[in-house]
């Protein structure tokens, strides 16, 4: 058992292997005063070591306590205030007084439950958003290390591919899923014709607060890698890369126009063979198209015959009437 002269060393050794919010926020001297009068009921002796083990069991090894302490940036002070509000009154009450271990068990467990309930109401954070960027707002307090867990991601984001047609509009947004400070500065840089993440290959294009970079009419000279770097103060927060590929309109439309031109000039639907390639076969119409064409031709034929028939009937009627008139005239003579 630790003697009074070694109490401070004992506390450090007991808590060094298993930390929690208690160790982070409660002073060692206050823990000594709290555990001074701890009595083992079974043996009716004062035992400070057993009190420290009880603190370790109720706070340090309690996952609910550790989880309740996972608050956002800046709220560790509130954690300390909440825990001290539960522990310090007990320190004053138990200092230099003997109390059974059952009393300690009940009072310490109640203090832990009250801390969990109050700490769980403090603001949480959404955490870290991979895969890149310095995300200080996503840091979460860790009661095991007594520090904020940082989002350990690289500043450089993966390169995003963008393909546009020549003379079309292109937009690039310097957007991130995590919260940004209010005092940001955005610098756009450009590396012509190459796909790279080497910062020394870029030249600055614009600087300000605008996170949108727009190209009204893309041309071949706009092809290359664009870098958007966001600063807060003098510190870089994130670097986003966009590789822009510009396709010339002549190349894009050449194949389709050439096919249309070949079909218009060559008889029988024959296509000019590609250099070194097999000859193209003539384009044969489908059975459905043939049926439609034949049907149209038959309808046209019947319509022409009908018109011809109706044109011939009046002429035959006129000739019959004229012949009958001539016969009547001859009879009278």
CSV table of C-alpha atoms in Angstrom, one decimal:
chain,number,residue,atom,x,y,z
A,1,UNK,CA,0.0,0.0,0.0
A,2,UNK,CA,1.2,3.5,-0.8
A,3,UNK,CA,2.3,5.6,2.2
A,4,UNK,CA,1.4,9.3,2.6
A,5,UNK,CA,4.8,10.3,1.3
A,6,UNK,CA,4.2,8.3,-1.9
A,7,UNK,CA,0.6,9.2,-2.6
A,8,UNK,CA,1.4,11.6,-5.4
A,9,UNK,CA,3.6,9.0,-7.2
A,10,UNK,CA,0.9,6.3,-6.7
A,11,UNK,CA,-1.8,8.5,-8.3
A,12,UNK,CA,0.4,9.2,-11.3
A,13,UNK,CA,1.2,5.5,-11.7
A,14,UNK,CA,-2.4,4.4,-11.4
A,15,UNK,CA,-3.7,6.9,-13.9
A,16,UNK,CA,-0.8,6.8,-16.4
A,17,UNK,CA,-1.9,3.6,-18.0
A,18,UNK,CA,-5.6,4.5,-18.4
A,19,UNK,CA,-6.6,8.2,-18.8
A,20,UNK,CA,-10.0,9.6,-19.1
A,21,UNK,CA,-11.8,12.9,-18.7
A,22,UNK,CA,-11.3,12.6,-14.9
A,23,UNK,CA,-7.5,12.6,-15.3
A,24,UNK,CA,-7.7,15.4,-17.9
A,25,UNK,CA,-9.6,17.9,-15.7
A,26,UNK,CA,-9.3,16.9,-12.0
A,27,UNK,CA,-6.1,18.0,-10.2
A,28,UNK,CA,-4.1,15.2,-8.6
A,29,UNK,CA,-4.1,17.0,-5.2
A,30,UNK,CA,-7.9,17.1,-5.3
A,31,UNK,CA,-7.9,13.3,-5.9
A,32,UNK,CA,-5.6,12.8,-2.9
A,33,UNK,CA,-7.9,14.8,-0.7
A,34,UNK,CA,-11.0,13.0,-2.0
A,35,UNK,CA,-9.5,9.5,-1.3
A,36,UNK,CA,-7.9,10.3,2.0
A,37,UNK,CA,-10.7,8.8,4.1
A,38,UNK,CA,-11.6,5.8,2.0
A,39,UNK,CA,-12.4,2.8,4.3
A,40,UNK,CA,-12.5,-0.8,3.2
A,41,UNK,CA,-15.6,-2.0,4.9
A,42,UNK,CA,-14.5,-5.7,4.8
A,43,UNK,CA,-11.3,-5.1,6.8
A,44,UNK,CA,-12.2,-1.8,8.4
A,45,UNK,CA,-9.0,-0.1,7.3
A,46,UNK,CA,-8.2,3.1,5.4
A,47,UNK,CA,-7.0,2.3,1.9
A,48,UNK,CA,-6.3,5.1,-0.6
A,49,UNK,CA,-5.2,2.7,-3.4
A,50,UNK,CA,-8.6,1.1,-3.5
A,51,UNK,CA,-10.2,4.5,-3.9
A,52,UNK,CA,-7.9,5.2,-6.9
A,53,UNK,CA,-8.9,1.9,-8.4
A,54,UNK,CA,-12.5,2.8,-7.9
A,55,UNK,CA,-12.0,6.1,-9.7
A,56,UNK,CA,-10.2,4.3,-12.5
A,57,UNK,CA,-13.2,1.8,-12.9
A,58,UNK,CA,-15.9,4.4,-12.8
A,59,UNK,CA,-14.3,7.1,-15.0
A,60,UNK,CA,-11.2,5.9,-16.8
A,61,UNK,CA,-12.6,2.6,-18.0
A,62,UNK,CA,-16.2,3.8,-18.7
A,63,UNK,CA,-16.8,4.1,-22.4
A,64,UNK,CA,-19.9,6.2,-21.7
A,65,UNK,CA,-17.7,8.8,-20.0
A,66,UNK,CA,-15.2,8.8,-22.9
A,67,UNK,CA,-17.9,9.1,-25.5
A,68,UNK,CA,-19.7,12.0,-23.7
A,69,UNK,CA,-16.4,13.9,-23.7
A,70,UNK,CA,-16.1,13.8,-27.6
A,71,UNK,CA,-17.1,17.4,-28.0
A,72,UNK,CA,-16.2,19.9,-30.7
A,73,UNK,CA,-13.4,22.4,-30.7
A,74,UNK,CA,-13.4,24.8,-27.7
A,75,UNK,CA,-15.8,22.9,-25.5
A,76,UNK,CA,-13.2,21.1,-23.4
A,77,UNK,CA,-13.5,24.0,-20.9
A,78,UNK,CA,-17.1,23.2,-20.4
A,79,UNK,CA,-16.2,19.5,-19.8
A,80,UNK,CA,-13.8,20.6,-17.1
A,81,UNK,CA,-16.5,22.8,-15.5
A,82,UNK,CA,-19.0,20.0,-15.5
A,83,UNK,CA,-16.7,17.4,-14.0
A,84,UNK,CA,-15.3,19.8,-11.3
A,85,UNK,CA,-18.9,20.7,-10.4
A,86,UNK,CA,-19.5,17.0,-9.5
A,87,UNK,CA,-16.1,16.2,-7.9
A,88,UNK,CA,-15.0,19.3,-6.1
A,89,UNK,CA,-17.9,19.4,-3.7
A,90,UNK,CA,-17.2,15.8,-2.7
A,91,UNK,CA,-13.5,16.7,-2.2
A,92,UNK,CA,-14.5,19.3,0.4
A,93,UNK,CA,-17.0,17.0,2.0
A,94,UNK,CA,-14.7,14.0,2.2
A,95,UNK,CA,-11.4,15.8,3.0
A,96,UNK,CA,-9.9,14.4,6.3
A,97,UNK,CA,-13.1,12.4,7.0
A,98,UNK,CA,-13.5,8.7,7.0
A,99,UNK,CA,-16.2,7.2,4.7
A,100,UNK,CA,-17.0,3.6,3.8
A,101,UNK,CA,-16.2,2.3,0.4
A,102,UNK,CA,-19.9,1.8,-0.3
A,103,UNK,CA,-20.4,5.5,0.1
A,104,UNK,CA,-17.6,6.3,-2.3
A,105,UNK,CA,-19.0,3.8,-4.8
A,106,UNK,CA,-22.5,5.4,-4.7
A,107,UNK,CA,-21.4,9.0,-4.8
A,108,UNK,CA,-18.7,8.5,-7.5
A,109,UNK,CA,-21.1,6.6,-9.7
A,110,UNK,CA,-23.7,9.3,-9.4
A,111,UNK,CA,-21.1,12.0,-10.3
A,112,UNK,CA,-20.2,10.0,-13.4
A,113,UNK,CA,-23.8,9.6,-14.5
A,114,UNK,CA,-24.4,13.3,-14.0
A,115,UNK,CA,-21.3,14.2,-16.0
A,116,UNK,CA,-22.4,11.9,-18.8
A,117,UNK,CA,-25.9,13.4,-19.0
A,118,UNK,CA,-24.6,17.0,-19.0
A,119,UNK,CA,-21.6,16.5,-21.3
A,120,UNK,CA,-23.7,14.6,-23.9
A,121,UNK,CA,-25.7,17.8,-24.4
A,122,UNK,CA,-22.7,19.8,-25.5
A,123,UNK,CA,-22.3,20.5,-29.3
A,124,UNK,CA,-21.0,17.6,-31.3
A,125,UNK,CA,-19.1,17.9,-34.6
A,126,UNK,CA,-19.5,16.0,-37.8
A,127,UNK,CA,-15.9,14.9,-37.7
A,128,UNK,CA,-13.4,14.6,-40.5
A,129,UNK,CA,-14.2,14.5,-44.3
A,130,UNK,CA,-11.7,12.6,-46.4
A,131,UNK,CA,-9.7,12.6,-48.4
A,132,UNK,CA,-7.9,16.0,-48.0
A,133,UNK,CA,-7.6,19.3,-46.3
A,134,UNK,CA,-6.7,20.7,-42.9
A,135,UNK,CA,-9.9,20.5,-41.0
A,136,UNK,CA,-9.5,22.1,-37.6
A,137,UNK,CA,-13.3,22.4,-37.2
A,138,UNK,CA,-13.7,18.7,-37.4
A,139,UNK,CA,-11.4,17.9,-34.5
A,140,UNK,CA,-13.0,16.0,-31.6
A,141,UNK,CA,-11.8,16.1,-28.0
A,142,UNK,CA,-10.3,12.8,-26.8
A,143,UNK,CA,-10.5,12.1,-23.1
A,144,UNK,CA,-7.9,9.3,-23.4
A,145,UNK,CA,-5.2,11.6,-24.7
A,146,UNK,CA,-6.6,14.8,-23.2
A,147,UNK,CA,-6.2,16.4,-26.7
A,148,UNK,CA,-8.2,17.1,-29.8
A,149,UNK,CA,-7.9,14.5,-32.5
A,150,UNK,CA,-6.9,16.3,-35.7
A,151,UNK,CA,-8.0,15.2,-39.2
A,152,UNK,CA,-4.7,13.9,-40.5
A,153,UNK,CA,-5.3,14.3,-44.2
A,154,UNK,CA,-2.9,15.7,-46.9
A,155,UNK,CA,-3.5,19.2,-48.2
A,156,UNK,CA,-3.5,18.0,-51.8
A,157,UNK,CA,-6.8,16.6,-53.1
A,158,UNK,CA,-6.8,14.1,-56.0
A,159,UNK,CA,-7.0,15.6,-59.5
A,160,UNK,CA,-10.5,15.8,-61.0
A,161,UNK,CA,-10.9,15.4,-64.8
A,162,UNK,CA,-13.0,17.9,-66.8
A,163,UNK,CA,-13.6,17.6,-70.5
A,164,UNK,CA,-15.2,20.3,-72.6
A,165,UNK,CA,-15.7,21.1,-76.3
A,166,UNK,CA,-13.8,24.0,-77.9
A,167,UNK,CA,-15.6,27.4,-77.6
A,168,UNK,CA,-17.9,26.0,-74.9
A,169,UNK,CA,-18.1,27.4,-71.3
A,170,UNK,CA,-16.3,25.7,-68.5
A,171,UNK,CA,-16.6,26.3,-64.7
A,172,UNK,CA,-14.6,25.0,-61.8
A,173,UNK,CA,-15.8,25.3,-58.2
A,174,UNK,CA,-13.3,25.4,-55.3
A,175,UNK,CA,-15.7,23.6,-53.0
A,176,UNK,CA,-15.0,21.4,-50.0
A,177,UNK,CA,-17.4,19.4,-47.7
A,178,UNK,CA,-16.0,20.7,-44.5
A,179,UNK,CA,-16.5,24.1,-42.8
A,180,UNK,CA,-14.2,26.9,-43.8
A,181,UNK,CA,-13.1,29.9,-41.7
A,182,UNK,CA,-14.6,33.4,-42.5
A,183,UNK,CA,-11.2,35.0,-43.4
A,184,UNK,CA,-10.3,32.8,-46.4
A,185,UNK,CA,-8.3,33.8,-49.4
A,186,UNK,CA,-8.6,31.8,-52.7
A,187,UNK,CA,-5.7,31.7,-55.1
A,188,UNK,CA,-6.1,30.1,-58.6
A,189,UNK,CA,-3.0,28.9,-60.5
A,190,UNK,CA,-2.6,27.3,-63.9
A,191,UNK,CA,-0.1,24.8,-65.4
A,192,UNK,CA,-0.5,24.9,-69.2
A,193,UNK,CA,-0.9,21.6,-71.1
A,194,UNK,CA,0.4,19.3,-68.3
A,195,UNK,CA,-1.4,17.2,-65.7
A,196,UNK,CA,0.5,17.7,-62.5
A,197,UNK,CA,0.4,18.3,-58.8
A,198,UNK,CA,3.8,19.9,-58.6
A,199,UNK,CA,3.1,23.4,-57.1
A,200,UNK,CA,6.3,24.9,-58.6
A,201,UNK,CA,4.9,24.3,-62.1
A,202,UNK,CA,1.9,26.6,-61.6
A,203,UNK,CA,1.6,30.3,-62.3
A,204,UNK,CA,-0.9,32.5,-60.4
A,205,UNK,CA,-4.0,33.5,-62.3
A,206,UNK,CA,-6.2,35.2,-59.7
A,207,UNK,CA,-6.4,35.9,-56.0
A,208,UNK,CA,-9.3,37.0,-53.8
A,209,UNK,CA,-12.3,35.4,-52.3
A,210,UNK,CA,-14.1,34.0,-55.4
A,211,UNK,CA,-14.2,30.2,-55.3
A,212,UNK,CA,-15.6,30.0,-58.8
A,213,UNK,CA,-13.2,30.0,-61.9
A,214,UNK,CA,-15.0,30.4,-65.2
A,215,UNK,CA,-13.8,30.2,-68.8
A,216,UNK,CA,-16.4,31.7,-71.1
A,217,UNK,CA,-15.1,30.2,-74.3
A,218,UNK,CA,-12.6,27.3,-73.9
A,219,UNK,CA,-9.7,27.0,-76.4
A,220,UNK,CA,-6.7,24.8,-76.7
A,221,UNK,CA,-4.6,27.3,-74.8
A,222,UNK,CA,-6.8,26.7,-71.7
A,223,UNK,CA,-5.9,23.0,-71.6
A,224,UNK,CA,-3.9,22.0,-68.5
A,225,UNK,CA,-4.2,21.7,-64.7
A,226,UNK,CA,-5.9,24.3,-62.6
A,227,UNK,CA,-5.0,24.6,-58.9
A,228,UNK,CA,-7.3,26.2,-56.3
A,229,UNK,CA,-5.6,26.9,-52.9
A,230,UNK,CA,-7.5,28.2,-49.9
A,231,UNK,CA,-5.7,30.1,-47.2
A,232,UNK,CA,-6.8,31.2,-43.7
A,233,UNK,CA,-4.4,33.9,-42.6
A,234,UNK,CA,-1.0,32.7,-43.8
A,235,UNK,CA,-1.9,29.0,-43.5
A,236,UNK,CA,-2.9,26.8,-46.4
A,237,UNK,CA,-6.0,24.8,-45.7
A,238,UNK,CA,-6.6,22.8,-48.9
A,239,UNK,CA,-5.4,22.4,-52.5
A,240,UNK,CA,-7.8,21.2,-55.2
A,241,UNK,CA,-6.7,20.2,-58.7
A,242,UNK,CA,-8.7,20.2,-62.0
A,243,UNK,CA,-7.3,18.9,-65.3
A,244,UNK,CA,-9.1,20.5,-68.2
A,245,UNK,CA,-9.2,18.7,-71.6
A,246,UNK,CA,-10.4,20.8,-74.6
A,247,UNK,CA,-11.6,18.9,-77.6
A,248,UNK,CA,-11.4,20.9,-80.9
A,249,UNK,CA,-14.7,21.1,-82.8
A,250,UNK,CA,-13.1,20.2,-86.1
A,251,UNK,CA,-11.9,16.9,-84.8
A,252,UNK,CA,-15.2,16.2,-83.0
A,253,UNK,CA,-17.3,16.8,-86.1
A,254,UNK,CA,-15.0,15.5,-88.8
A,255,UNK,CA,-16.0,11.8,-88.7
A,256,UNK,CA,-19.7,12.4,-88.9
A,257,UNK,CA,-19.4,15.0,-91.7
A,258,UNK,CA,-17.1,12.7,-93.7
A,259,UNK,CA,-19.6,9.8,-93.5
A,260,UNK,CA,-22.5,12.0,-94.6
A,261,UNK,CA,-20.4,13.4,-97.5
A,262,UNK,CA,-19.4,9.9,-98.7
A,263,UNK,CA,-23.0,8.6,-98.6
A,264,UNK,CA,-24.2,11.6,-100.6
A,265,UNK,CA,-21.6,11.2,-103.5
A,266,UNK,CA,-21.0,7.5,-104.0
A,267,UNK,CA,-23.6,5.3,-105.8
A,268,UNK,CA,-25.1,2.3,-104.2
A,269,UNK,CA,-24.3,3.5,-100.7
A,270,UNK,CA,-20.6,2.5,-101.0
A,271,UNK,CA,-18.2,4.1,-98.5
A,272,UNK,CA,-14.6,5.0,-99.1
A,273,UNK,CA,-12.4,2.5,-97.3
A,274,UNK,CA,-10.1,3.8,-94.6
A,275,UNK,CA,-6.4,3.8,-95.3
A,276,UNK,CA,-5.1,0.3,-94.8
A,277,UNK,CA,-8.5,-0.9,-93.7
A,278,UNK,CA,-11.0,-3.3,-95.3
A,279,UNK,CA,-13.5,-2.0,-97.9
A,280,UNK,CA,-16.9,-1.0,-96.6
A,281,UNK,CA,-19.9,-3.0,-97.9
A,282,UNK,CA,-22.9,-1.2,-99.5
A,283,UNK,CA,-25.6,-0.1,-97.2
A,284,UNK,CA,-28.6,-2.4,-97.8
A,285,UNK,CA,-32.1,-1.2,-97.0
A,286,UNK,CA,-34.1,-3.1,-94.4
A,287,UNK,CA,-37.1,-5.3,-95.4
A,288,UNK,CA,-39.5,-2.9,-93.7
A,289,UNK,CA,-38.1,0.0,-95.8
A,290,UNK,CA,-38.5,-2.0,-99.0
A,291,UNK,CA,-42.1,-2.9,-98.2
A,292,UNK,CA,-43.0,0.7,-97.5
A,293,UNK,CA,-41.4,1.8,-100.8
A,294,UNK,CA,-43.3,-0.8,-102.8
A,295,UNK,CA,-46.5,0.0,-101.1
A,296,UNK,CA,-46.0,3.7,-102.0
A,297,UNK,CA,-45.3,2.9,-105.6
A,298,UNK,CA,-48.4,0.7,-106.0
A,299,UNK,CA,-50.6,3.4,-104.4
A,300,UNK,CA,-49.0,5.9,-106.8
A,301,UNK,CA,-49.7,3.6,-109.8
A,302,UNK,CA,-53.4,3.1,-108.8
A,303,UNK,CA,-53.9,6.8,-108.3
A,304,UNK,CA,-52.4,7.6,-111.7
A,305,UNK,CA,-54.7,5.0,-113.4
A,306,UNK,CA,-57.7,6.4,-111.6
A,307,UNK,CA,-57.0,9.9,-112.8
A,308,UNK,CA,-56.5,8.7,-116.3
A,309,UNK,CA,-59.8,6.8,-116.3
A,310,UNK,CA,-61.8,9.8,-115.1
A,311,UNK,CA,-60.2,12.0,-117.8
A,312,UNK,CA,-61.1,9.5,-120.6
A,313,UNK,CA,-64.8,9.0,-119.7
A,314,UNK,CA,-66.0,12.6,-120.6
A,315,UNK,CA,-64.2,12.4,-123.9
A,316,UNK,CA,-65.9,9.1,-124.9
A,317,UNK,CA,-69.4,10.5,-123.9
A,318,UNK,CA,-68.9,13.5,-126.1
A,319,UNK,CA,-68.0,11.3,-129.1
A,320,UNK,CA,-71.1,9.1,-128.6
A,321,UNK,CA,-73.5,12.0,-128.5
A,322,UNK,CA,-72.0,13.5,-131.7
A,323,UNK,CA,-72.3,10.2,-133.6
A,324,UNK,CA,-76.0,9.9,-132.6
A,325,UNK,CA,-76.7,13.5,-133.8
A,326,UNK,CA,-75.2,12.8,-137.2
A,327,UNK,CA,-77.4,9.6,-137.6
A,328,UNK,CA,-80.6,11.6,-136.9
A,329,UNK,CA,-79.8,14.3,-139.4
A,330,UNK,CA,-79.2,11.7,-142.2
A,331,UNK,CA,-82.6,10.2,-141.5
A,332,UNK,CA,-84.5,13.5,-142.0
A,333,UNK,CA,-82.7,14.0,-145.3
